XYZ file of C-alpha atoms in Angstrom:
365
model
C 5.600 18.958 73.756
C 5.807 16.065 71.175
C 9.433 14.823 69.423
C 7.328 16.202 65.937
C 7.078 19.308 67.681
C 10.704 19.727 69.395
C 11.968 19.101 65.715
C 9.627 21.746 63.939
C 11.273 24.032 66.432
C 14.494 23.033 66.311
C 14.391 23.184 62.313
C 13.574 27.083 63.384
C 16.475 27.593 65.460
C 18.797 26.254 62.684
C 17.411 28.443 60.006
C 17.438 31.508 62.627
C 21.253 30.879 63.111
C 21.853 30.453 59.569
C 20.347 34.162 58.664
C 21.250 35.826 61.677
C 25.184 34.297 61.126
C 25.290 35.812 57.969
C 27.178 39.430 57.530
C 27.225 41.840 54.782
C 29.380 45.374 54.683
C 27.887 47.971 52.403
C 27.906 52.103 52.637
C 23.914 53.325 53.016
C 22.924 56.456 51.400
C 19.686 57.844 50.116
C 18.544 57.566 46.461
C 17.001 60.627 44.876
C 13.601 60.609 42.694
C 15.997 59.739 39.242
C 18.056 57.225 41.501
C 14.803 55.463 42.401
C 12.994 55.778 39.112
C 15.647 53.463 37.169
C 15.463 51.012 40.085
C 13.635 47.904 39.639
C 13.855 44.392 41.253
C 12.418 42.371 44.204
C 14.157 42.095 47.469
C 16.288 38.533 48.559
C 12.998 37.793 50.816
C 9.502 38.115 50.920
C 6.714 35.938 52.611
C 3.587 34.913 50.955
C 0.632 33.595 53.272
C -1.823 31.229 52.005
C -4.742 29.931 53.397
C -6.306 26.035 52.608
C -8.411 23.084 53.954
C -8.263 25.417 57.154
C -4.440 25.648 57.319
C -2.557 29.255 57.165
C 0.428 29.075 56.229
C 3.502 31.439 55.978
C 6.363 30.958 52.891
C 9.614 33.121 53.865
C 11.294 33.124 50.079
C 14.779 33.974 50.113
C 15.420 34.902 46.329
C 19.043 34.089 45.158
C 20.962 31.151 43.440
C 23.110 29.097 46.448
C 26.147 26.103 45.730
C 26.590 23.559 47.967
C 29.288 20.974 49.065
C 28.172 19.755 52.262
C 28.608 16.044 54.090
C 26.407 14.859 56.739
C 27.332 11.748 59.001
C 23.544 10.623 59.681
C 20.564 12.707 58.510
C 17.201 11.536 60.211
C 13.789 12.957 60.085
C 10.715 11.846 62.011
C 12.143 9.253 63.653
C 9.831 8.160 66.303
C 7.889 4.828 66.850
C 5.413 3.700 64.238
C 4.170 0.490 65.848
C 0.827 -0.827 67.223
C -1.965 -1.482 64.946
C -4.232 0.381 66.482
C -1.397 3.061 65.640
C -2.893 5.716 62.607
C 0.325 6.281 62.070
C 1.754 2.783 61.651
C -0.813 1.914 58.606
C 1.790 2.301 56.140
C 4.705 1.045 57.206
C 6.517 -1.366 55.335
C 9.692 -1.714 57.143
C 11.379 -1.488 60.604
C 13.501 1.470 59.937
C 13.466 3.595 62.915
C 12.627 7.395 61.165
C 10.804 8.284 57.907
C 14.114 9.421 56.437
C 17.176 7.607 57.054
C 20.423 8.153 55.270
C 23.860 7.473 56.037
C 26.769 9.170 54.321
C 24.056 12.445 53.291
C 26.143 14.570 51.037
C 24.748 17.043 48.321
C 27.841 17.697 45.330
C 30.353 16.218 44.204
C 34.558 16.738 43.925
C 36.032 15.314 40.312
C 39.674 14.546 40.606
C 39.251 14.648 44.257
C 42.850 12.680 45.008
C 44.465 15.150 41.928
C 45.987 17.899 42.307
C 44.035 19.363 40.164
C 40.543 18.108 42.234
C 37.285 20.473 41.091
C 34.091 21.170 43.215
C 30.818 20.301 41.064
C 28.137 21.978 43.897
C 24.760 20.567 44.324
C 22.776 24.065 42.757
C 19.869 25.833 44.586
C 17.662 28.459 43.053
C 15.268 30.316 45.051
C 14.986 28.240 48.962
C 12.307 29.041 50.482
C 10.525 27.858 54.640
C 6.821 27.246 54.960
C 5.503 27.398 58.253
C 2.041 25.658 58.682
C -0.636 26.740 61.068
C -3.781 26.034 62.654
C -6.228 26.195 65.474
C -6.203 23.233 67.899
C -9.926 23.191 69.026
C -9.307 25.532 71.813
C -8.644 28.858 69.793
C -5.096 28.369 69.545
C -2.488 28.889 67.250
C -0.153 26.596 66.582
C 2.925 25.225 63.905
C 1.401 22.374 62.365
C 4.196 21.543 59.812
C 7.271 23.220 58.469
C 9.174 22.846 55.142
C 11.835 23.223 53.564
C 12.265 23.824 49.371
C 13.387 24.719 46.817
C 12.104 26.273 43.558
C 15.133 24.873 41.389
C 17.691 22.093 42.126
C 20.377 20.369 40.220
C 23.394 18.230 40.910
C 24.836 15.479 42.928
C 23.079 13.971 45.803
C 24.570 10.923 47.345
C 24.106 8.986 50.788
C 23.597 5.261 52.072
C 19.501 4.947 52.113
C 17.861 3.231 54.434
C 14.504 4.573 54.362
C 12.218 7.222 52.944
C 8.950 8.068 53.380
C 7.138 10.426 50.500
C 6.817 10.682 46.551
C 10.192 10.428 44.834
C 9.409 10.193 41.286
C 12.574 8.656 38.764
C 12.883 8.007 34.870
C 14.202 4.701 33.769
C 15.280 4.071 30.524
C 17.917 1.499 28.470
C 17.992 -0.818 25.589
C 16.359 -4.634 26.288
C 19.517 -6.121 24.970
C 21.307 -5.100 28.555
C 17.944 -6.986 30.422
C 18.748 -9.638 28.092
C 21.856 -10.218 28.793
C 21.780 -10.042 32.512
C 18.535 -12.567 32.636
C 21.369 -14.938 30.849
C 23.135 -14.329 33.621
C 20.640 -14.900 36.656
C 19.038 -17.638 34.362
C 19.437 -21.029 33.037
C 18.091 -21.892 29.357
C 15.951 -19.201 27.070
C 12.409 -19.578 28.050
C 9.621 -17.230 27.124
C 10.408 -14.281 28.734
C 14.481 -14.516 27.114
C 12.935 -15.170 23.913
C 10.636 -11.960 24.060
C 13.917 -9.914 25.129
C 15.457 -11.196 22.609
C 12.982 -10.483 19.748
C 12.629 -6.712 21.318
C 16.301 -6.443 20.857
C 17.895 -2.649 20.771
C 14.191 -1.337 21.445
C 14.686 0.586 24.354
C 12.932 -0.127 27.938
C 11.400 3.282 30.152
C 9.440 3.570 33.430
C 8.397 5.297 35.499
C 10.100 3.867 38.873
C 8.634 5.105 42.549
C 8.746 3.828 46.482
C 7.546 0.845 46.483
C 6.928 -1.890 49.213
C 9.665 -4.488 48.901
C 8.691 -8.463 47.800
C 5.126 -6.802 46.256
C 6.010 -3.471 44.543
C 3.197 -2.209 46.444
C 2.825 1.780 47.443
C -0.092 1.601 49.649
C -0.918 0.190 52.599
C -4.438 -0.516 54.383
C -5.744 1.830 52.309
C -2.525 4.803 53.027
C 0.490 6.126 51.173
C 3.114 3.545 52.099
C 6.252 5.130 54.949
C 9.894 3.802 55.607
C 9.534 2.262 51.761
C 13.501 0.809 51.484
C 13.120 -0.241 47.785
C 12.185 1.722 44.486
C 11.126 0.632 41.619
C 7.994 -0.265 38.960
C 4.557 -0.307 40.980
C 2.957 -3.752 41.305
C 0.139 -3.760 38.051
C 2.597 -1.026 36.517
C 4.600 -1.937 33.323
C 7.976 -1.086 31.231
C 7.605 0.029 27.932
C 8.991 -0.130 24.466
C 9.591 2.773 22.147
C 8.611 0.347 20.199
C 4.527 0.249 19.013
C 4.252 -3.161 17.738
C 6.695 -4.260 20.528
C 5.056 -3.032 23.392
C 1.840 -4.634 22.390
C 3.391 -7.830 21.744
C 5.348 -7.986 25.154
C 2.927 -8.317 28.219
C 4.944 -9.454 30.344
C 6.457 -6.583 31.241
C 3.765 -5.950 33.205
C 4.774 -5.661 36.949
C 2.062 -8.409 38.304
C 1.035 -11.173 40.996
C 3.051 -8.466 43.772
C 6.849 -10.029 42.610
C 8.422 -7.382 41.994
C 9.820 -8.756 39.012
C 9.007 -8.094 34.801
C 9.566 -10.777 32.393
C 11.942 -12.371 34.516
C 13.556 -9.698 35.719
C 14.014 -7.593 38.889
C 11.236 -4.403 39.106
C 12.288 -3.348 42.668
C 15.535 -2.443 43.901
C 16.924 -1.405 47.474
C 17.330 1.798 47.615
C 20.758 1.383 49.507
C 21.392 0.235 45.719
C 21.581 3.692 44.356
C 24.667 5.523 46.296
C 24.483 8.720 43.892
C 21.616 10.486 41.936
C 21.898 13.513 40.078
C 18.812 15.523 40.655
C 17.371 17.723 37.109
C 18.488 17.011 33.952
C 21.926 15.760 33.901
C 22.552 16.852 30.037
C 21.430 20.982 30.344
C 23.639 23.051 33.310
C 21.794 25.803 32.935
C 20.232 25.826 36.923
C 16.325 28.302 34.942
C 15.908 24.938 32.328
C 17.597 21.473 33.734
C 17.196 22.047 37.737
C 13.837 19.978 38.726
C 11.439 21.951 40.516
C 9.036 21.012 43.578
C 11.489 19.431 46.024
C 10.901 19.749 49.655
C 11.636 18.446 52.711
C 9.075 18.369 55.245
C 7.925 17.877 59.080
C 4.316 17.724 60.384
C 2.912 16.810 63.441
C -0.036 15.727 61.166
C -1.283 15.220 57.930
C -0.842 18.367 56.456
C -1.151 19.370 52.625
C 1.451 21.323 50.814
C 0.931 23.631 47.704
C 3.194 22.148 44.955
C 4.632 24.816 43.899
C 5.659 23.161 40.584
C 2.148 23.756 39.189
C 0.433 25.694 42.573
C -3.253 24.282 42.010
C -2.341 21.137 43.654
C -1.548 20.027 46.946
C 0.384 17.810 48.390
C -0.459 15.701 51.017
C 1.606 14.046 53.292
C 1.454 12.422 56.998
C 2.457 13.118 60.294
C 6.227 12.336 60.470
C 8.445 13.141 57.809
C 7.892 13.570 54.160
C 10.354 14.214 50.906
C 8.722 15.019 47.947
C 10.715 14.744 44.672
C 7.662 14.319 41.697
C 7.396 14.458 38.819
C 5.771 17.631 37.358
C 4.662 18.468 33.845
C 5.778 21.502 31.355
C 3.579 21.725 29.017
C 2.386 18.403 27.614
C 5.844 16.955 29.001
C 6.132 14.593 32.471
C 9.618 16.399 34.022
C 11.654 13.776 36.033
C 13.834 14.806 38.401
C 16.153 12.814 38.639
C 17.236 9.415 35.700
C 18.439 6.164 35.741
C 19.895 3.802 33.176
C 18.346 0.226 33.196
C 21.627 -1.530 33.733
C 22.342 1.677 37.000
C 18.915 0.184 38.441
C 19.848 -3.893 37.746
C 23.434 -3.296 39.442
C 23.388 0.013 41.763
C 24.901 3.308 40.940
C 28.723 3.946 42.706
C 29.651 6.877 45.136
C 30.606 10.057 43.442
C 33.547 11.643 45.599
C 31.974 14.108 47.897
C 35.318 15.285 49.388
C 38.701 16.232 48.416
C 41.089 13.110 49.031
C 38.414 10.551 48.959
C 34.725 9.244 48.490
C 33.099 10.905 51.393
C 34.061 13.031 54.973
């Protein structure tokens, strides 16, 4: 049995243990026709089935909301060797990390005033969680589990940890005034060259860009023709650029593009270590309504082969995953607007974000 298959079985056992450990107490009694006619709704748990690309899927949907405050010392998914130039799973590997997803001191939720008498838990909120299995015939007529994923209909709250590597999709939005970029540039460079002058012209115009997982040193998002895995950095991809809210300035500052594969734009770093981000806020920080402020489409998966998972933020699309572990924090479209699962300020990207408190009495437990 492969290591991936063992991990899939372990994930299933964890789910079963969680469901069996739940307890409830209620009186059961029959309802007459009048009472039944007044009842409308959906069961707490329901199943969906799907066939696509030679795979069969069974998804267990758990309707309802969850609020979590949890700390995990080490989170490791896809902890197997991606070695050897002839190994297909190694084609996109961009670091020497031992796992596809490696996060120390992982936490969901935060604690405000953690060291005071009025400590307040601010939980990580989840709506409509689900677990899904992908099956495929192995060529000998045997139906086998090809992958398993755990996902959320909506999610909102603080995610913390020392992120050593990530495999998957992690798309965010970065923005801030050009004046902050200029200040940082002056602190890290001597004199005022063309880049300095260009940023000075931009003044307080807002700079913004999409950020995603990239290869350190180049900003590439693929390697050997496949998406990168075990990324250690996030940033503006090679060939992408910062934009400004001023149309004239946007055309005047072409050097805000990352070119030449050096992870820089106008002399500023455009790629940032994931370890810089000790905490990020998932969802809309300014909208506390989970139904409208929660991020969609988030999931974690483990698969023994390349499995396409349905994108539940847009069910007409499927997300291609490599064998191993995969985390999906992808942007999605609401009408004509792109919605990102997280946003960071330009200053935070340049300096890093501090960890929020995740237990009462200290930073993390």
